[in-house]
CSV table of C-alpha atoms in Angstrom, one decimal:
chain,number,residue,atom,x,y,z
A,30,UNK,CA,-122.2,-37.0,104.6
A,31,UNK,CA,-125.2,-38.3,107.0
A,32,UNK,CA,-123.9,-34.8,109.1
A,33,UNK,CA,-124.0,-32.7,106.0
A,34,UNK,CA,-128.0,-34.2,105.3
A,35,UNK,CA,-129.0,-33.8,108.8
A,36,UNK,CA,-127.6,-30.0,109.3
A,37,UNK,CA,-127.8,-28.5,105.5
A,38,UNK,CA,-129.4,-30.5,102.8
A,39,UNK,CA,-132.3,-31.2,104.5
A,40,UNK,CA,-132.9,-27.6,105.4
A,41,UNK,CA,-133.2,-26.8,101.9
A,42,UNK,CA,-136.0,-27.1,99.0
A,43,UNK,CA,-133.7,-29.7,97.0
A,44,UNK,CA,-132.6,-31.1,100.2
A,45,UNK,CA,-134.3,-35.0,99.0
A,46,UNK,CA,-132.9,-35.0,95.5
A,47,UNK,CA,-129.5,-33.9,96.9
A,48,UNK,CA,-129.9,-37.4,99.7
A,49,UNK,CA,-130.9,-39.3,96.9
A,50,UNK,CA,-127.8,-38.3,94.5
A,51,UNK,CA,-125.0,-39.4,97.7
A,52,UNK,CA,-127.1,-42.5,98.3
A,53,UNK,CA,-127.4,-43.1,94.6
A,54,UNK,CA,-124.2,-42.2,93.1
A,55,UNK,CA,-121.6,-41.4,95.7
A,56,UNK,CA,-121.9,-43.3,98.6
A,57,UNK,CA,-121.6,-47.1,97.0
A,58,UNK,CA,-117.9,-45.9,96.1
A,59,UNK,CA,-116.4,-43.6,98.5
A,60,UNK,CA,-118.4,-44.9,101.8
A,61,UNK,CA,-115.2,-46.8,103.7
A,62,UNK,CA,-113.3,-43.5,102.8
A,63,UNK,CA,-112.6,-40.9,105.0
A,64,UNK,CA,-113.5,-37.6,103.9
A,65,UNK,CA,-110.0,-36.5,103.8
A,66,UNK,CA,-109.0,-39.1,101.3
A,67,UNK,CA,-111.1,-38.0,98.5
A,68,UNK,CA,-108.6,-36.7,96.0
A,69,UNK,CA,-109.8,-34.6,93.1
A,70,UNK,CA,-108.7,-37.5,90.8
A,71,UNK,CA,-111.6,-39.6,92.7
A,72,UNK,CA,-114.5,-36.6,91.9
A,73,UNK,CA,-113.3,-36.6,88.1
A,74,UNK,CA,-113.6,-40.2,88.1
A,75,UNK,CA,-117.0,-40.4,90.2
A,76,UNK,CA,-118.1,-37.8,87.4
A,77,UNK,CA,-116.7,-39.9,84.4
A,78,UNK,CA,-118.6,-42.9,85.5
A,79,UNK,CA,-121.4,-41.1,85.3
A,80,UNK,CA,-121.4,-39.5,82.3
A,81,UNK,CA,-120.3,-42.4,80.6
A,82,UNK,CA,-122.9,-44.3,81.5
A,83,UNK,CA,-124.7,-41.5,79.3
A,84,UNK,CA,-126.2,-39.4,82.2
A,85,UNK,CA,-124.4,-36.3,81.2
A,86,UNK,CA,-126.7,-33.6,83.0
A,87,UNK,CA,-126.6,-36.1,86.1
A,88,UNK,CA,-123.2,-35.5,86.2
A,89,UNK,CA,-123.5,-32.1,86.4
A,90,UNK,CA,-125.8,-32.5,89.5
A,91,UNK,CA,-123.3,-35.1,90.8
A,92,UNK,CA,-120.8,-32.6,90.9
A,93,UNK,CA,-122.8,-29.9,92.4
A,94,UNK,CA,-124.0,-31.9,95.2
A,95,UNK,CA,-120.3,-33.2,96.1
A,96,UNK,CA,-119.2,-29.2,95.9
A,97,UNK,CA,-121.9,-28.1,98.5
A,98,UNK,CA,-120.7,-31.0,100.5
A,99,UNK,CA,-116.9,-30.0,100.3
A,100,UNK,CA,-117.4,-26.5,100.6
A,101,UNK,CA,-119.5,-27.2,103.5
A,102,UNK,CA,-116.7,-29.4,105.3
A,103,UNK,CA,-114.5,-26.5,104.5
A,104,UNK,CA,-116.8,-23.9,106.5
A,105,UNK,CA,-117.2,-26.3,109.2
A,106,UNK,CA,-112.8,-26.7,109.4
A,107,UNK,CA,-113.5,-30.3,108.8
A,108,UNK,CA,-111.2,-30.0,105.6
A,109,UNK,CA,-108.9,-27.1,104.3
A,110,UNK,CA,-109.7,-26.8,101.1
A,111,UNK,CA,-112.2,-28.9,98.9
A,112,UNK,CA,-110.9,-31.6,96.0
A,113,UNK,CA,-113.6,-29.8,94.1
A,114,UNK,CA,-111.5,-26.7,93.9
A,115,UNK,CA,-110.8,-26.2,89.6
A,116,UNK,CA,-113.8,-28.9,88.5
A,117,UNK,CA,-115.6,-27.6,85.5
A,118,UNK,CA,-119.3,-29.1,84.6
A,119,UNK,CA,-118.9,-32.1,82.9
A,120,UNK,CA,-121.3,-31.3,80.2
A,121,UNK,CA,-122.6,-28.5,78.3
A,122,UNK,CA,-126.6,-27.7,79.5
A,123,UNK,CA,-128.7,-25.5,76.6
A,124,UNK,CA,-131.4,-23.5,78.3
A,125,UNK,CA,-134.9,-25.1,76.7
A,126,UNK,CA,-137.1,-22.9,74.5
A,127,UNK,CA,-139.8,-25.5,74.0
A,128,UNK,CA,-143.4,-24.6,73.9
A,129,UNK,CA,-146.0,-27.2,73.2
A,130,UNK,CA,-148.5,-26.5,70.2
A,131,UNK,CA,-152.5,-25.9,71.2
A,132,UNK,CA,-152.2,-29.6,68.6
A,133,UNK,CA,-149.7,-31.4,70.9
A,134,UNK,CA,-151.0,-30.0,74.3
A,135,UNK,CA,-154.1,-31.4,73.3
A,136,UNK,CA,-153.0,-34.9,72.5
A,137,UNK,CA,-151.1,-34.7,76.0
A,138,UNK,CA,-153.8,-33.7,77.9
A,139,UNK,CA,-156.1,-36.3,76.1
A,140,UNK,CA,-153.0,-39.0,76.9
A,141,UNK,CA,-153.4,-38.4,80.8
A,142,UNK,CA,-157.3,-38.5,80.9
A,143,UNK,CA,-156.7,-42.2,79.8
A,144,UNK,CA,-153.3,-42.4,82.9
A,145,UNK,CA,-155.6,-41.0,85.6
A,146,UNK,CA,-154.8,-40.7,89.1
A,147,UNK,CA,-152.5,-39.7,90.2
A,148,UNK,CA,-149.6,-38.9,87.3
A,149,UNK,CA,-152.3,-38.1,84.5
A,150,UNK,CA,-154.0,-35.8,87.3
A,151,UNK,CA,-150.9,-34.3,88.1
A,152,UNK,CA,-150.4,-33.3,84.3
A,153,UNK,CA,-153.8,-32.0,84.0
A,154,UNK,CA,-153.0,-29.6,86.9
A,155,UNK,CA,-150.1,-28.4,85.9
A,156,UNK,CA,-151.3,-27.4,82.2
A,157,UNK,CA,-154.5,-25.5,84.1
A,158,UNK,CA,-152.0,-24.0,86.7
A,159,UNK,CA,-148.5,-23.9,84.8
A,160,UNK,CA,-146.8,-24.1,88.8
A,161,UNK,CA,-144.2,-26.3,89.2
A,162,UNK,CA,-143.9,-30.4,89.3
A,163,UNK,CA,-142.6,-30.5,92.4
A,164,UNK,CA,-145.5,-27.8,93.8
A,165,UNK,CA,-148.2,-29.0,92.3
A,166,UNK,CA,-146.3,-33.0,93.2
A,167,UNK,CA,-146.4,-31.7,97.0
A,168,UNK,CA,-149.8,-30.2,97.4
A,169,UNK,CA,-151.9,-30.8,100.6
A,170,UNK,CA,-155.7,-30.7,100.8
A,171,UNK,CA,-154.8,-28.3,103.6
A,172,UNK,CA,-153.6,-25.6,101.5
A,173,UNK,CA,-156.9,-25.7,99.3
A,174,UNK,CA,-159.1,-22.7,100.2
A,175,UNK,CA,-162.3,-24.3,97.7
A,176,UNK,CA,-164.5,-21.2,98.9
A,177,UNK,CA,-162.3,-19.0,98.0
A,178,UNK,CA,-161.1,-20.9,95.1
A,179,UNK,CA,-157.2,-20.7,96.1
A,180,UNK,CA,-154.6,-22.8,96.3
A,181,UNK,CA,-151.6,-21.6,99.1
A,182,UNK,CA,-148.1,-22.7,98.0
A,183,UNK,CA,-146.1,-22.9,101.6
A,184,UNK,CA,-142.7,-20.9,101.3
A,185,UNK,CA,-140.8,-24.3,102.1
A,186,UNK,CA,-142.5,-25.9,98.8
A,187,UNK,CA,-141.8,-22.9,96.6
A,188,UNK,CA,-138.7,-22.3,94.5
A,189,UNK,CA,-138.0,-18.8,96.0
A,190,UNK,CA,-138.8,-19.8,99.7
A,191,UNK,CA,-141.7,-17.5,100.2
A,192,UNK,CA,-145.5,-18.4,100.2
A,193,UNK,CA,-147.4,-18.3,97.1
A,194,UNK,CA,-151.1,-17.8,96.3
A,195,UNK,CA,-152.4,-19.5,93.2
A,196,UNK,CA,-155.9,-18.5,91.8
A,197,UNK,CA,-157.6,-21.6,90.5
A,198,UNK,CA,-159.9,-21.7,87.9
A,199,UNK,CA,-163.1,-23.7,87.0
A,200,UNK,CA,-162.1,-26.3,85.9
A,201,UNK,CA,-159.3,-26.8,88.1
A,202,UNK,CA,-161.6,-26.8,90.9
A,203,UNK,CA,-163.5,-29.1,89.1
A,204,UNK,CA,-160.7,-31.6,88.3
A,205,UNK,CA,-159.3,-31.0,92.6
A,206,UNK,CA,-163.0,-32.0,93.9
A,207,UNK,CA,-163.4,-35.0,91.9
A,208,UNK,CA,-160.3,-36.6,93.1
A,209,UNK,CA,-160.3,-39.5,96.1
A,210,UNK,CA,-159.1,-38.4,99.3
A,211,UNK,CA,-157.0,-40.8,100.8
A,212,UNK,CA,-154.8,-38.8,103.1
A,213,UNK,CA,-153.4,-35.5,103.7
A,214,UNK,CA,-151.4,-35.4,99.9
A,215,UNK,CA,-153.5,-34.8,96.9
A,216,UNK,CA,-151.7,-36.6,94.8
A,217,UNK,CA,-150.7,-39.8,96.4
A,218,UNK,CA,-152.2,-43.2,96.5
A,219,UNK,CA,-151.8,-43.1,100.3
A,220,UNK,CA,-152.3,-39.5,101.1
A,221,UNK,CA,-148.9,-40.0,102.4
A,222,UNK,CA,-146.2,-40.7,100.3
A,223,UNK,CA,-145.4,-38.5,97.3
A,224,UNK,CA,-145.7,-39.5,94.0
A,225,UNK,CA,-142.0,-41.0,92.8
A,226,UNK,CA,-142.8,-42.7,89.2
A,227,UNK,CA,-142.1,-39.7,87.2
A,228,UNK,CA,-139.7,-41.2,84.8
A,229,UNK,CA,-141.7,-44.3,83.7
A,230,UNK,CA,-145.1,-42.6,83.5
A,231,UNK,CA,-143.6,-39.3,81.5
A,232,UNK,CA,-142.7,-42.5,79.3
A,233,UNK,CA,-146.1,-43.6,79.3
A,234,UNK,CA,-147.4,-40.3,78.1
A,235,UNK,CA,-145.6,-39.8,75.6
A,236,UNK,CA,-146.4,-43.2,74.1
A,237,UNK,CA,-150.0,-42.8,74.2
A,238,UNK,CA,-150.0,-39.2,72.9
A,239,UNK,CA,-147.7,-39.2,70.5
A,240,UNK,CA,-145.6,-36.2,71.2
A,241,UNK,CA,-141.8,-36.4,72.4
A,242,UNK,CA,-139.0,-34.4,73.2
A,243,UNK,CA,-140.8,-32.2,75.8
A,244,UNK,CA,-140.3,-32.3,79.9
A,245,UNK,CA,-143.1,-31.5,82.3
A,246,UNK,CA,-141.5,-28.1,83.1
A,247,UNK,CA,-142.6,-26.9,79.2
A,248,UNK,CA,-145.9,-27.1,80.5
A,249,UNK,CA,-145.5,-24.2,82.2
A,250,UNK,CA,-143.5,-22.0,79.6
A,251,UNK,CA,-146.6,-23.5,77.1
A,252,UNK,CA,-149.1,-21.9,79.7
A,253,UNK,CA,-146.9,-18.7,79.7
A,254,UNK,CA,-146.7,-18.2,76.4
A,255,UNK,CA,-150.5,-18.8,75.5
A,256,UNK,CA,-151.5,-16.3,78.2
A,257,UNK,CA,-149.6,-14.1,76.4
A,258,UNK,CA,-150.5,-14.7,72.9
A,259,UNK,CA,-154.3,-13.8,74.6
A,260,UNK,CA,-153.7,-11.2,76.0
């Protein structure tokens, strides 16, 4: 598994979060194995304990992690076929249709003015932007262009692997240049080390603002469906 991180996972955008599911959820039971004695009885077990622990959806990324690593132990000849082979998804995923009211995107935006730096800031950015949590989680002051008023998305940070040029508004540009600069990351209290408590300060803003069942990736369909409703 350390092989398949070094050559493959870490070449790739979800490279981290892929590390972070063996180290998490795989590797406290199956590292004394050997590769070849993982049965497919041991992956629909891995994936039981994980759904029943009710983290269905994390079982489904469980299992598409430990595929990738399989099949890529059967491209390499380290295996002849993968105990994968025949899995199904442990759980059912609904595509999400929610869009936050002008109402509720108020009270959010209002919730991370009082959170601040660096989660509340992150929100604020991604409402003025609608880019992703992980791009806008990621930016550099070194892909800012103020004078120009653009922000350059590099092609390894951006979900289809190609560079990206965002055109930032006013206030965007007014919410960047107020911000401390404490390293080369924007958002980080180091400059160095991205932000990680997404979990418990989501949790936080939705306490304070009152509105619930919503992920930080509606913030973009919200911004895509209020451009369109103007126009």
């Amino acid at each position: 598994m350390a092989e398949f991180i070094a050559r493959h996972a870490s070449q790739n955008r979800t490279g981290a979060e892929t590390a972070r599911i063996f180290h998490r959820e795989v590797l406290p039971h199956w590292a004394s194995w050997t590769v070849g004695e993982v049965r497919k009885r041991d992956v629909i077990a891995l994936l039981d304990r994980v759904r029943e622990r009710g983290s269905p959806i994390m079982a489904n990324r469980v299992l598409a992690a430990v595929r990738r690593f399989f099949n890529w132990c059967v491209g390499r000849g380290i295996l002849e076929i993968s105990p994968c082979s025949g899995i199904t998804a442990p759980a059912r995923e609904q595509p999400r249709h929610r869009v936050l009211s002008d109402e509720e995107l108020s009270l959010v935006l209002e919730a991370a003015r009082q959170i601040s730096f660096p989660f509340g800031s992150i929100v604020k950015v991604l409402a003025l932007t609608g880019q992703r949590r992980d791009e806008v989680g990621r930016m550099a002051w070194e892909h800012l262009d103020f004078s120009r008023q653009l922000w350059v998305i590099p092609g390894e940070h951006a979900k289809n692997g190609r560079p990206h040029l965002v055109q930032l508004s006013a206030p965007v540009l007014a919410l960047l240049e107020g911000l401390p600069r404490t390293g080369g990351l924007v958002f980080s209290g180091d400059g160095k080390t991205l932000f990680q408590g997404y979990s418990k300060a989501k949790a936080r803003l939705d306490r304070l603002s009152g509105v619930s069942d919503w992920t930080l990736h509606d913030l973009r369909r919200t911004v895509v469906s209020g451009m369109a409703r103007l126009g």
